[in-house]
Tab-separated table of C-alpha atoms and ligand atoms in Angstrom:
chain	number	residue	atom	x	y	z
A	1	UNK	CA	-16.873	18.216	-4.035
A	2	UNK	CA	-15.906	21.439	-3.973
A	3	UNK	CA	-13.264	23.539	-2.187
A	4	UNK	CA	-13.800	23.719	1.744
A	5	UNK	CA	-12.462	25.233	4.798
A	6	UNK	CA	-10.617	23.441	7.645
A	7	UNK	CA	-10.423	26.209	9.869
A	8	UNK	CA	-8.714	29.760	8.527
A	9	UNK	CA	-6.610	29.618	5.912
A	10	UNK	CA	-6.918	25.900	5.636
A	11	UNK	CA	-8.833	24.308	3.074
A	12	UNK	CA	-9.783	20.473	2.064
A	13	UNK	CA	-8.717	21.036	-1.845
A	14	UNK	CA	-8.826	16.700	-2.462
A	15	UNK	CA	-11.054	14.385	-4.208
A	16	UNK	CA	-13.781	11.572	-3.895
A	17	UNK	CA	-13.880	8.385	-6.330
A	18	UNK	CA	-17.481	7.189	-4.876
A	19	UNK	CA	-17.418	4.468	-7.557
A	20	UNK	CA	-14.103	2.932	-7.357
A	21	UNK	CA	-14.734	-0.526	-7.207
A	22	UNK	CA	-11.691	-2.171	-5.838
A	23	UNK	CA	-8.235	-1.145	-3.728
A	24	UNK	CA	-5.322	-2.386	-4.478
A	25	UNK	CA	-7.473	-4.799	-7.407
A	26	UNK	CA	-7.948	-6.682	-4.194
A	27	UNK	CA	-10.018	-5.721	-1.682
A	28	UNK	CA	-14.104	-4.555	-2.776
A	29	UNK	CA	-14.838	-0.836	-1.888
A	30	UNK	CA	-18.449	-0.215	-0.192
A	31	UNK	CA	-18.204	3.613	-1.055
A	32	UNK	CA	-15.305	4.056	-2.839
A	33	UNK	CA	-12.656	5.856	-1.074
A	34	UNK	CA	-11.044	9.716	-0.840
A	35	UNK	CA	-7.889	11.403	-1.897
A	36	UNK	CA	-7.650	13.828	0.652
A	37	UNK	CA	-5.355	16.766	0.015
A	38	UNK	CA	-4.903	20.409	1.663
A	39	UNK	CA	-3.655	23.616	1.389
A	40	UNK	CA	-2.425	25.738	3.446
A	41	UNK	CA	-1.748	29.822	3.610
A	42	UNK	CA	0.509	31.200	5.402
A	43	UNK	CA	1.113	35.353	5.587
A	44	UNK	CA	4.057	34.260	3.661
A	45	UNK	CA	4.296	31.036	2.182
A	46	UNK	CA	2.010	28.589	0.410
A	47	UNK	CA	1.854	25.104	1.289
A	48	UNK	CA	0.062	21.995	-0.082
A	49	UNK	CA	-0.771	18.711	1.734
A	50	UNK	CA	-0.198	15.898	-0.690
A	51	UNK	CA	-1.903	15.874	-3.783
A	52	UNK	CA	-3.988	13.319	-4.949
A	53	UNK	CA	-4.485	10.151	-7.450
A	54	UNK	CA	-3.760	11.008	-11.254
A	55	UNK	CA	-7.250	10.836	-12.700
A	56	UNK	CA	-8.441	13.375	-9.934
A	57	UNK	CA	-5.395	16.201	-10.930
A	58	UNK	CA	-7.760	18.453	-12.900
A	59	UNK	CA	-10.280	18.739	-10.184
A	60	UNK	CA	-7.561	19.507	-7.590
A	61	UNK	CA	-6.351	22.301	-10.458
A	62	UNK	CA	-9.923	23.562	-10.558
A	63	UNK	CA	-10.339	23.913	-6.839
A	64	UNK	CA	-6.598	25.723	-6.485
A	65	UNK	CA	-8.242	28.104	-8.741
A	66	UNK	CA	-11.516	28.594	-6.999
A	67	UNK	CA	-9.091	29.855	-3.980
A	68	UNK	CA	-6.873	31.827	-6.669
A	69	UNK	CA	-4.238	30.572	-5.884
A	70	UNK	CA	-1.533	31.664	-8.341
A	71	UNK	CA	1.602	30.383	-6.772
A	72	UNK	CA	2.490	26.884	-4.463
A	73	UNK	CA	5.745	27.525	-2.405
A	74	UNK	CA	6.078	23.627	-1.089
A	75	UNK	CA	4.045	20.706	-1.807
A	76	UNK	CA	4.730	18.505	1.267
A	77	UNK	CA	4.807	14.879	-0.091
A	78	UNK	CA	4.026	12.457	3.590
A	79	UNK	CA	3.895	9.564	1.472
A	80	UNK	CA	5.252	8.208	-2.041
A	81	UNK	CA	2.310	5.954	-3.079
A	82	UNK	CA	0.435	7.378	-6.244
A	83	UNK	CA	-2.758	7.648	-5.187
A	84	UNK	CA	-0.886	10.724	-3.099
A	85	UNK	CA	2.243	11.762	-5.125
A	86	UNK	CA	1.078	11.247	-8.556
A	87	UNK	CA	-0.174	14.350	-9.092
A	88	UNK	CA	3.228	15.797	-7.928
A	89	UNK	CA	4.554	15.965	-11.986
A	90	UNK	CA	1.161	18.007	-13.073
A	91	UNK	CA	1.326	20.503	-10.393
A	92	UNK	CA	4.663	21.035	-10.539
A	93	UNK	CA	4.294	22.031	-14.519
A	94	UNK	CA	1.508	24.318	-13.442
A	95	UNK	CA	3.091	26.089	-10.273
A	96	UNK	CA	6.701	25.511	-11.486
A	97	UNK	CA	8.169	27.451	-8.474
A	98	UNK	CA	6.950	24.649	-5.692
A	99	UNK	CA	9.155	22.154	-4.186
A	100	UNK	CA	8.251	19.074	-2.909
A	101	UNK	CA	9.380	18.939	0.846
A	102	UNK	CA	9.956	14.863	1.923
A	103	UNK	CA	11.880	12.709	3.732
A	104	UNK	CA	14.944	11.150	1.866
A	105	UNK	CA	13.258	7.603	1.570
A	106	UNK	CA	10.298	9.370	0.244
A	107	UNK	CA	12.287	11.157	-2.714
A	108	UNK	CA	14.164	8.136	-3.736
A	109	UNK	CA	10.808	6.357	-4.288
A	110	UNK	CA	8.887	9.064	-5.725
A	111	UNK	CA	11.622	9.565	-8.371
A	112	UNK	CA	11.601	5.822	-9.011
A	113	UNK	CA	8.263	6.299	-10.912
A	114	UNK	CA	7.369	9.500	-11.796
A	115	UNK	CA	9.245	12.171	-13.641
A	116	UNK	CA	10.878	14.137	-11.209
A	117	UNK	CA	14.143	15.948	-10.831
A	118	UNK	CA	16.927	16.065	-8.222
A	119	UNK	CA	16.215	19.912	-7.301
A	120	UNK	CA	12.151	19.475	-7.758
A	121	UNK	CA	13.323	18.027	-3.688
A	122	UNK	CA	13.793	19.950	-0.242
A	123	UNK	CA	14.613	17.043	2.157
A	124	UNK	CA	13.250	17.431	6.191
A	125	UNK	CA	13.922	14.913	8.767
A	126	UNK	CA	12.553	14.103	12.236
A	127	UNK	CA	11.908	17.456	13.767
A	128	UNK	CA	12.113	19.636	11.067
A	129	UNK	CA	10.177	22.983	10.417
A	130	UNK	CA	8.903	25.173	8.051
A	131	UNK	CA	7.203	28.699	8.397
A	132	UNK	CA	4.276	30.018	6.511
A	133	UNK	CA	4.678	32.723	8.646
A	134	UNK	CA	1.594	32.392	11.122
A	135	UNK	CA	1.314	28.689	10.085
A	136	UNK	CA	4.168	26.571	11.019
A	137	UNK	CA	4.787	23.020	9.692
A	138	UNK	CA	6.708	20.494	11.386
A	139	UNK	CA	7.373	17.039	10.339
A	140	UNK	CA	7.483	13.781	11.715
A	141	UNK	CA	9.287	10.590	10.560
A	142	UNK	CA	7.014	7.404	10.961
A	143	UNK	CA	8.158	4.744	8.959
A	144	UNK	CA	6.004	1.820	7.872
A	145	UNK	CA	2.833	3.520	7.737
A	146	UNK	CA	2.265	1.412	5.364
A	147	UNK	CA	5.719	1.819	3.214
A	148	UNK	CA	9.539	2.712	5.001
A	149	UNK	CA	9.025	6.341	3.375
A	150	UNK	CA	6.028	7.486	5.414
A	151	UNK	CA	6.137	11.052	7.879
A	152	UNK	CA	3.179	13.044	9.288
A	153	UNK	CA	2.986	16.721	9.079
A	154	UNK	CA	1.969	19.099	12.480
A	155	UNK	CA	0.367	21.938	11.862
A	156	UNK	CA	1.140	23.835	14.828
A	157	UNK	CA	-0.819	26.821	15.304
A	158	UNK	CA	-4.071	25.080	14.575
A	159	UNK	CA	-3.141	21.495	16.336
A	160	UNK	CA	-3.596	19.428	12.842
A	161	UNK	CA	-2.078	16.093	12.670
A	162	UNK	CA	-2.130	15.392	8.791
A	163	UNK	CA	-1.146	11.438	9.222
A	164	UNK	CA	-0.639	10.400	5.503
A	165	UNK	CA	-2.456	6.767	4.977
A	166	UNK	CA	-2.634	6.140	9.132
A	167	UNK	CA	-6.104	6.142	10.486
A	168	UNK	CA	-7.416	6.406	7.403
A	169	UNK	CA	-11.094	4.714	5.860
A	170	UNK	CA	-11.931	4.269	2.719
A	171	UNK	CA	-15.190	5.982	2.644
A	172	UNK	CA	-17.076	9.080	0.657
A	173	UNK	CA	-20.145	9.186	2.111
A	174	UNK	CA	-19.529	12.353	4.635
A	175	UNK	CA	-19.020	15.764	4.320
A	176	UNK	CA	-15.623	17.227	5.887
A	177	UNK	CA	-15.694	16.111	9.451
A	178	UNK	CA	-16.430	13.338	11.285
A	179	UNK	CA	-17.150	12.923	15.207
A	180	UNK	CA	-17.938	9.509	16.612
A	181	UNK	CA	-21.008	8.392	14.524
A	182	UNK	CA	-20.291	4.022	14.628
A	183	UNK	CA	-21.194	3.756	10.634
A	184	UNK	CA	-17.594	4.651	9.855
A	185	UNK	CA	-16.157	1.453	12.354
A	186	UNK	CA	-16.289	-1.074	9.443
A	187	UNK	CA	-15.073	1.000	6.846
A	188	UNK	CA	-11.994	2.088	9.279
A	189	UNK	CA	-11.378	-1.508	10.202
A	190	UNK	CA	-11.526	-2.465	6.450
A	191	UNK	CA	-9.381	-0.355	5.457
A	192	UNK	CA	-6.954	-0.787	8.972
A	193	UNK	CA	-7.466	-4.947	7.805
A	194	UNK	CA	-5.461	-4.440	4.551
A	195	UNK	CA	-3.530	-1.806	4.829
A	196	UNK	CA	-2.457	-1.424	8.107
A	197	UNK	CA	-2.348	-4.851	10.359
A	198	UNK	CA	1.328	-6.135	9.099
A	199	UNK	CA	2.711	-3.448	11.062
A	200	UNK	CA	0.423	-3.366	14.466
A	201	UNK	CA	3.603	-4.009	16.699
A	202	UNK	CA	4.868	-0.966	15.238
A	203	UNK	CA	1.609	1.070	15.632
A	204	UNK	CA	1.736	0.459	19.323
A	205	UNK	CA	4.555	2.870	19.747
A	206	UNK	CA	3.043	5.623	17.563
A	207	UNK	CA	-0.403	5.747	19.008
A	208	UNK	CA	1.116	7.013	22.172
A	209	UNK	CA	3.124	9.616	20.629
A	210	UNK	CA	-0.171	10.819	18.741
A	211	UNK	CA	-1.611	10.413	21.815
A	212	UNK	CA	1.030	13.041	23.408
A	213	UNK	CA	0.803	14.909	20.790
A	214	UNK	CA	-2.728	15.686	21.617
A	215	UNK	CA	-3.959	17.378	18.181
A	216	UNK	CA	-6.825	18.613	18.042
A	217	UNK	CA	-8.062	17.073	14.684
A	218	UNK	CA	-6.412	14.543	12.730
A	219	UNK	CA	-6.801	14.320	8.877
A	220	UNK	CA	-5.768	11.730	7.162
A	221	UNK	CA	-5.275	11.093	3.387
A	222	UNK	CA	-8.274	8.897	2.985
A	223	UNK	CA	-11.634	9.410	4.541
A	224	UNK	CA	-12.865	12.475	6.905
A	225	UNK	CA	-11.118	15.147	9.303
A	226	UNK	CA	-11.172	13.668	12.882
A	227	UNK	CA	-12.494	16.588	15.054
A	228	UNK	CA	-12.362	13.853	17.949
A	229	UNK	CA	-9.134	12.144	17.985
A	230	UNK	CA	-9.820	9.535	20.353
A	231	UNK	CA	-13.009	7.968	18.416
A	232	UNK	CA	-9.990	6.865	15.540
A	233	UNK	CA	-7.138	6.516	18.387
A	234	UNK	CA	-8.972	3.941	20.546
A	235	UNK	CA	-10.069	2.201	17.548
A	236	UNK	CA	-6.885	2.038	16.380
A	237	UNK	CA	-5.753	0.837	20.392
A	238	UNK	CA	-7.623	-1.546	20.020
A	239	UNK	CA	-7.008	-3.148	16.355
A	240	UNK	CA	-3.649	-3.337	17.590
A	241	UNK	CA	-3.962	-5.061	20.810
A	242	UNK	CA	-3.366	-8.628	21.715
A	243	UNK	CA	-7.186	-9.099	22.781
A	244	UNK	CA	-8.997	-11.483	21.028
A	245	UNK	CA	-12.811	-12.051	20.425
A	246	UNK	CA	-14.112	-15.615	21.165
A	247	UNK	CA	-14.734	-16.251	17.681
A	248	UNK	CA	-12.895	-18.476	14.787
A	249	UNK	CA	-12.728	-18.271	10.731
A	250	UNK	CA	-12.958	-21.113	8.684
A	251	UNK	CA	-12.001	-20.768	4.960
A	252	UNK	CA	-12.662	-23.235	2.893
A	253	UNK	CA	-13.900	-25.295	-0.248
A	254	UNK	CA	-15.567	-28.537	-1.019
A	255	UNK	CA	-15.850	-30.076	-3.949
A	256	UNK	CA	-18.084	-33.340	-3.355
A	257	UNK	CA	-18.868	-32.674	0.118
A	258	UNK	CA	-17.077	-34.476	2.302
A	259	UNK	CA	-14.919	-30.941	2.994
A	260	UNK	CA	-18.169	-29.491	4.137
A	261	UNK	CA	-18.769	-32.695	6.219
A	262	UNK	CA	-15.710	-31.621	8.068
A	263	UNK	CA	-16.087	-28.061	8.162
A	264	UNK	CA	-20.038	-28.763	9.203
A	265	UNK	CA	-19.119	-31.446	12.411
A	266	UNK	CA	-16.710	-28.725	13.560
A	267	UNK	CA	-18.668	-25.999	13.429
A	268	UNK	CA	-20.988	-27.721	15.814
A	269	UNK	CA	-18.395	-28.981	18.064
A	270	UNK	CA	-16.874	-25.371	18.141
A	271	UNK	CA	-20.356	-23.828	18.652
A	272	UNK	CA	-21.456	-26.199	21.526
A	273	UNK	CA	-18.063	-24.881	23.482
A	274	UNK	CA	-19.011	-21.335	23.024
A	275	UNK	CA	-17.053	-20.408	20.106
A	276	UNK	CA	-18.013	-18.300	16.852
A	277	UNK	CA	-17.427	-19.827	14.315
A	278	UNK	CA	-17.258	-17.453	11.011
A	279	UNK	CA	-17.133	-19.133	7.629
A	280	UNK	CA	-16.051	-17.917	4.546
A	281	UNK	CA	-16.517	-19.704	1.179
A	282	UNK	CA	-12.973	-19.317	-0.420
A	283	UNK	CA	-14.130	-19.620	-4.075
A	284	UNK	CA	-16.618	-16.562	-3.551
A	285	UNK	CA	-14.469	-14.751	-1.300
A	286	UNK	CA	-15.024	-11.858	0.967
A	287	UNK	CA	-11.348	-10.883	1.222
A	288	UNK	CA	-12.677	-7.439	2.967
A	289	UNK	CA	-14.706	-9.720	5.607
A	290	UNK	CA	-11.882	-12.082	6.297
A	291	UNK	CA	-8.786	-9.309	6.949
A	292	UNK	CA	-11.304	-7.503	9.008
A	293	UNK	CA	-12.142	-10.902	11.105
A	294	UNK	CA	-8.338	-11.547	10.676
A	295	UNK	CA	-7.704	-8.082	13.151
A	296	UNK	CA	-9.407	-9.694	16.460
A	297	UNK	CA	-10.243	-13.646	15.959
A	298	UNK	CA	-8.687	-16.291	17.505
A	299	UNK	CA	-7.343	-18.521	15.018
A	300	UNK	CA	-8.179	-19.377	11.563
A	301	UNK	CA	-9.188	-23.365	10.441
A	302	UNK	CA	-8.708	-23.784	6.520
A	303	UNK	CA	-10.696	-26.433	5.328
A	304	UNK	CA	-9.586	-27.604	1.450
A	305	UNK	CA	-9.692	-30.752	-0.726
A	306	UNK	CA	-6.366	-32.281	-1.941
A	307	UNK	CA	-6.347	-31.679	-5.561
A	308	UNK	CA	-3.466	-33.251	-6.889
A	309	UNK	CA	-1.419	-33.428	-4.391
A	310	UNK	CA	-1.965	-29.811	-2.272
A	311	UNK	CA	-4.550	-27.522	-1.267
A	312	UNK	CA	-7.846	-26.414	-4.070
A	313	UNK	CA	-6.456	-23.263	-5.685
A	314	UNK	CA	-9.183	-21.417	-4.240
A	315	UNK	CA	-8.105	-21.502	-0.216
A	316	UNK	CA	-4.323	-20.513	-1.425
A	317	UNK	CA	-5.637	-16.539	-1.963
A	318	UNK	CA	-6.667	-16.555	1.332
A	319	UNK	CA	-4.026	-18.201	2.784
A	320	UNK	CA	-1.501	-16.063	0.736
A	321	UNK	CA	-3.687	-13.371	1.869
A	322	UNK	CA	-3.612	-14.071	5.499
A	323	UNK	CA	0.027	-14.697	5.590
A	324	UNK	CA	0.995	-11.220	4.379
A	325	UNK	CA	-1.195	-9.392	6.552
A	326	UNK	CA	0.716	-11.169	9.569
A	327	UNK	CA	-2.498	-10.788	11.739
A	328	UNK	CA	-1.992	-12.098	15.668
A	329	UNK	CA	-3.972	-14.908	15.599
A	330	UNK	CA	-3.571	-17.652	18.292
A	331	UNK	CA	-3.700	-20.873	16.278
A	332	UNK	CA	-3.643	-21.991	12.459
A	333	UNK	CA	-5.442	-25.461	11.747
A	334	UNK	CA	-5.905	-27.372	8.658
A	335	UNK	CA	-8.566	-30.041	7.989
A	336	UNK	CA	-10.009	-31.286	4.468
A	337	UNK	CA	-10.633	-35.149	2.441
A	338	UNK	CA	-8.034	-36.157	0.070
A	339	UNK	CA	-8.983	-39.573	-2.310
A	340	UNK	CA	-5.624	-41.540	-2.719
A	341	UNK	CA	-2.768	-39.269	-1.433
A	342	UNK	CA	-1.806	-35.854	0.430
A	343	UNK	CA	0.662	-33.335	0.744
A	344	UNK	CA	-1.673	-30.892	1.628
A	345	UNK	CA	-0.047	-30.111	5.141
A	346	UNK	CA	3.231	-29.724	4.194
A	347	UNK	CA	2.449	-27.546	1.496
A	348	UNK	CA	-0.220	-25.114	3.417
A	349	UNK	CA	2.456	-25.104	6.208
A	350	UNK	CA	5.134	-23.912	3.973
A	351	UNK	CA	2.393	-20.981	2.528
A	352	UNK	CA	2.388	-19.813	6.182
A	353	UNK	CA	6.009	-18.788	6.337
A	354	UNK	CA	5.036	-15.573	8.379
A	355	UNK	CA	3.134	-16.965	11.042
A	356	UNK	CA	6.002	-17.636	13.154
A	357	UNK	CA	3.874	-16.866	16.542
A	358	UNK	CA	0.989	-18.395	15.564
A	359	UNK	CA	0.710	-22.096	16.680
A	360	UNK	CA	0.072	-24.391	13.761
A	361	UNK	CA	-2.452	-26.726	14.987
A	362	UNK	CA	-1.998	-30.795	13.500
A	363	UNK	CA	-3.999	-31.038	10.286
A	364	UNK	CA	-7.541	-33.667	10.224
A	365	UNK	CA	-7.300	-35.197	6.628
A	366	UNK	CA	-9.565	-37.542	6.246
A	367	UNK	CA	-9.610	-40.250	3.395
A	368	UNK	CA	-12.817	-39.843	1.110
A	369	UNK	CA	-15.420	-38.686	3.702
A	370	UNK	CA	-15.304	-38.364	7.228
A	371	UNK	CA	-15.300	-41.652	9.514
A	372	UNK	CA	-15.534	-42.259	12.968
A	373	UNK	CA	-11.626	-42.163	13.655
A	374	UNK	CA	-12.064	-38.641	11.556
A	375	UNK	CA	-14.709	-36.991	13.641
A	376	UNK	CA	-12.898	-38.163	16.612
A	377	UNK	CA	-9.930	-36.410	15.384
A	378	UNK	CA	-11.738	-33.190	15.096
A	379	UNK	CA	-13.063	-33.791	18.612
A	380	UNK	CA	-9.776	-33.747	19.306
A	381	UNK	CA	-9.021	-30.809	17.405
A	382	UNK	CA	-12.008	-28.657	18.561
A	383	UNK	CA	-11.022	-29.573	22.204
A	384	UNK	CA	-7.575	-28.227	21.581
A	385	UNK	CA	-8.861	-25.064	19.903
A	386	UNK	CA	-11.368	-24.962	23.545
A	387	UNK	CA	-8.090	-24.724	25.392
A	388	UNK	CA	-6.452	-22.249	23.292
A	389	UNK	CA	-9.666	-19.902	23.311
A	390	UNK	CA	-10.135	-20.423	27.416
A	391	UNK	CA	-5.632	-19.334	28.384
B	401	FEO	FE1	-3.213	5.844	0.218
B	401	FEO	FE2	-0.307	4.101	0.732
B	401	FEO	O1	-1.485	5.222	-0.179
């Protein structure tokens, strides 16, 4: 990827890592992902737009010199994370007369892990400016996009929104731009699944003040330039709305069968009322699949074995998982065989400490494989999960 122009005197200066495997060690990457940075010239001033992931500092070098580029007045630093900032130290040793303009919360945690000095800083706040004479800069604070330190950048004169991590996708496989082609939806959602959904309440006031804001592109530091706004904002209204697909996730594990049994006789109840039922196999698990189908299902049903005494080691990722991503679902349930004894309830219960909306359905255990006064139960249950899906 080489250097390439935004509009005048703006140029895309970041880099793609097509073969990352992994974000986060967590969560597979289809096409790796982007570390989008830009610079900016003004008549007077030179201005950079994050920087980018250490292994990727010498290409952002080379491309600074394809544009000659001999000085850097301000290196604007939206977020502290190091796939952004941790370039900051290099750059700074090559164009020693920048400063990195932030936010105060972004300074203390950028000099928490990298070397950096004091008076390397210019703090901004909600509001602020800066001129580039001909390109003016103005910042503003939005916390929790994904960390307390985050702020997007307005470029005035040409109506760019540069928005940091928000409405970002982890994807490689375009050129600068993007419109409103669908193939970018999953990756988006993917990428809004894991990074984004704890804070969706908050999102719900800052999509409106994009919204009035009314930029004409929006670049974000992963993925492509929006030159359409609204494809990304009305995904992003509706990832963050209360509406809810007529669809379920079970999660689970079996390790005789009788698990399955459970998980099977549900499914078919579930499916015969109308519901989609989605099933993931927690020991192989598709942790990108389930936080996407964590954004818009209903509820989620874990299904485990006791082992021991509490759930198989394999459904507590995805319950940990689910319970720090604080997704809106409706209803939690629980069902699964234990042989002799079970604590299984109480402990899944206690795993699901954020889920204090979410109704927590009564668990189906069922001793060694499913009976009559089992299957019953998850008539019951399936019948409960009917009246939840039809409010
Ligand atoms: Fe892409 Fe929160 O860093």
């Amino acid at each position: 990827m080489s250097v390439q122009e935004v509009v005048e005197n703006v140029y895309a200066v970041g880099s793609k890592d097509p073969r990352r495997p992994l974000f986060d060690q967590l969560m597979p990457l289809e096409e790796g992902t982007s570390y989008n940075s830009y610079l900016i010239k003004g008549k007077e001033k030179i201005a950079l737009i994050d920087t980018v992931y250490p292994p990727f500092e010498q290409e952002i070098e080379e491309r600074l010199r394809e544009l000659n580029i001999d000085h850097i007045d301000y290196i604007i630093a939206n977020h502290g994370e190091q796939d952004h900032s941790g370039a900051l130290p290099g750059l700074l040793r090559k164009y020693p007369m920048a400063k990195i303009v932030t936010n105060q919360k972004c300074k203390d945690i950028t000099i928490g892990f990298l070397p950096l000095k004091e008076d390397d800083y210019i703090i901004v706040g909600e509001g602020d400016t800066l001129d580039l004479g001909g390109k003016t800069l103005e910042f503003m604070m939005m916390p929790w996009v994904h960390w307390p330190d985050t702020m997007f950048t307005y470029l005035k004169e040409d109506g760019i929104l540069f928005t940091t991590d928000f409405f970002g996708a982890h994807a490689t496989n375009f050129d600068l731009f993007w419109d409103d082609d669908p193939s970018l939806v999953p990756l988006a959602k993917a990428y809004y699944a894991e990074i984004m959904q704890p804070f969706a309440r908050i999102f719900q006031k800052y999509i409106p003040r994009v919204e009035a804001l009314n930029p004409k592109m929006i670049a974000s530091s992963h993925g492509p330039i929006y030159r359409k706004p609204s494809f990304i904002l009305n995904l992003y209204k509706e990832w963050t709305s209360s509406d809810k697909k007529n669809q379920t996730i079970i999660v689970g594990v079996s390790m005789y069968g009788s698990t399955d049994q459970m998980v099977d006789y549900l499914t078919e109840r579930l499916t015969e009322k109308g519901i989609k039922v989605k099933y993931y196999d927690a020991v192989h698990l598709n942790a990108t699949g389930l936080a996407s189908d964590l954004i818009d299902s209903m509820g989620l049903i874990v299904a485990t074995p006791t082992v021991l005494t509490g759930p198989h080691p394999a459904v507590v990722m995805p319950i940990f998982l689910t319970n720090i991503l604080k997704p809106t679902l409706k209803y939690v349930g629980l069902i699964g065989s234990y042989s002799w004894g079970t604590l299984v309830e109480k402990q899944v219960g206690e795993m699901l400490s954020n889920m204090r909306d979410t109704t927590i359905l009564p668990a189906v255990l069922a001793k060694g494989t499913p009976k009559d006064a089992d299957k019953k139960a998850l008539d019951e249950l399936a019948e409960k999960i009917k009246e939840i899906h039809s409010v």
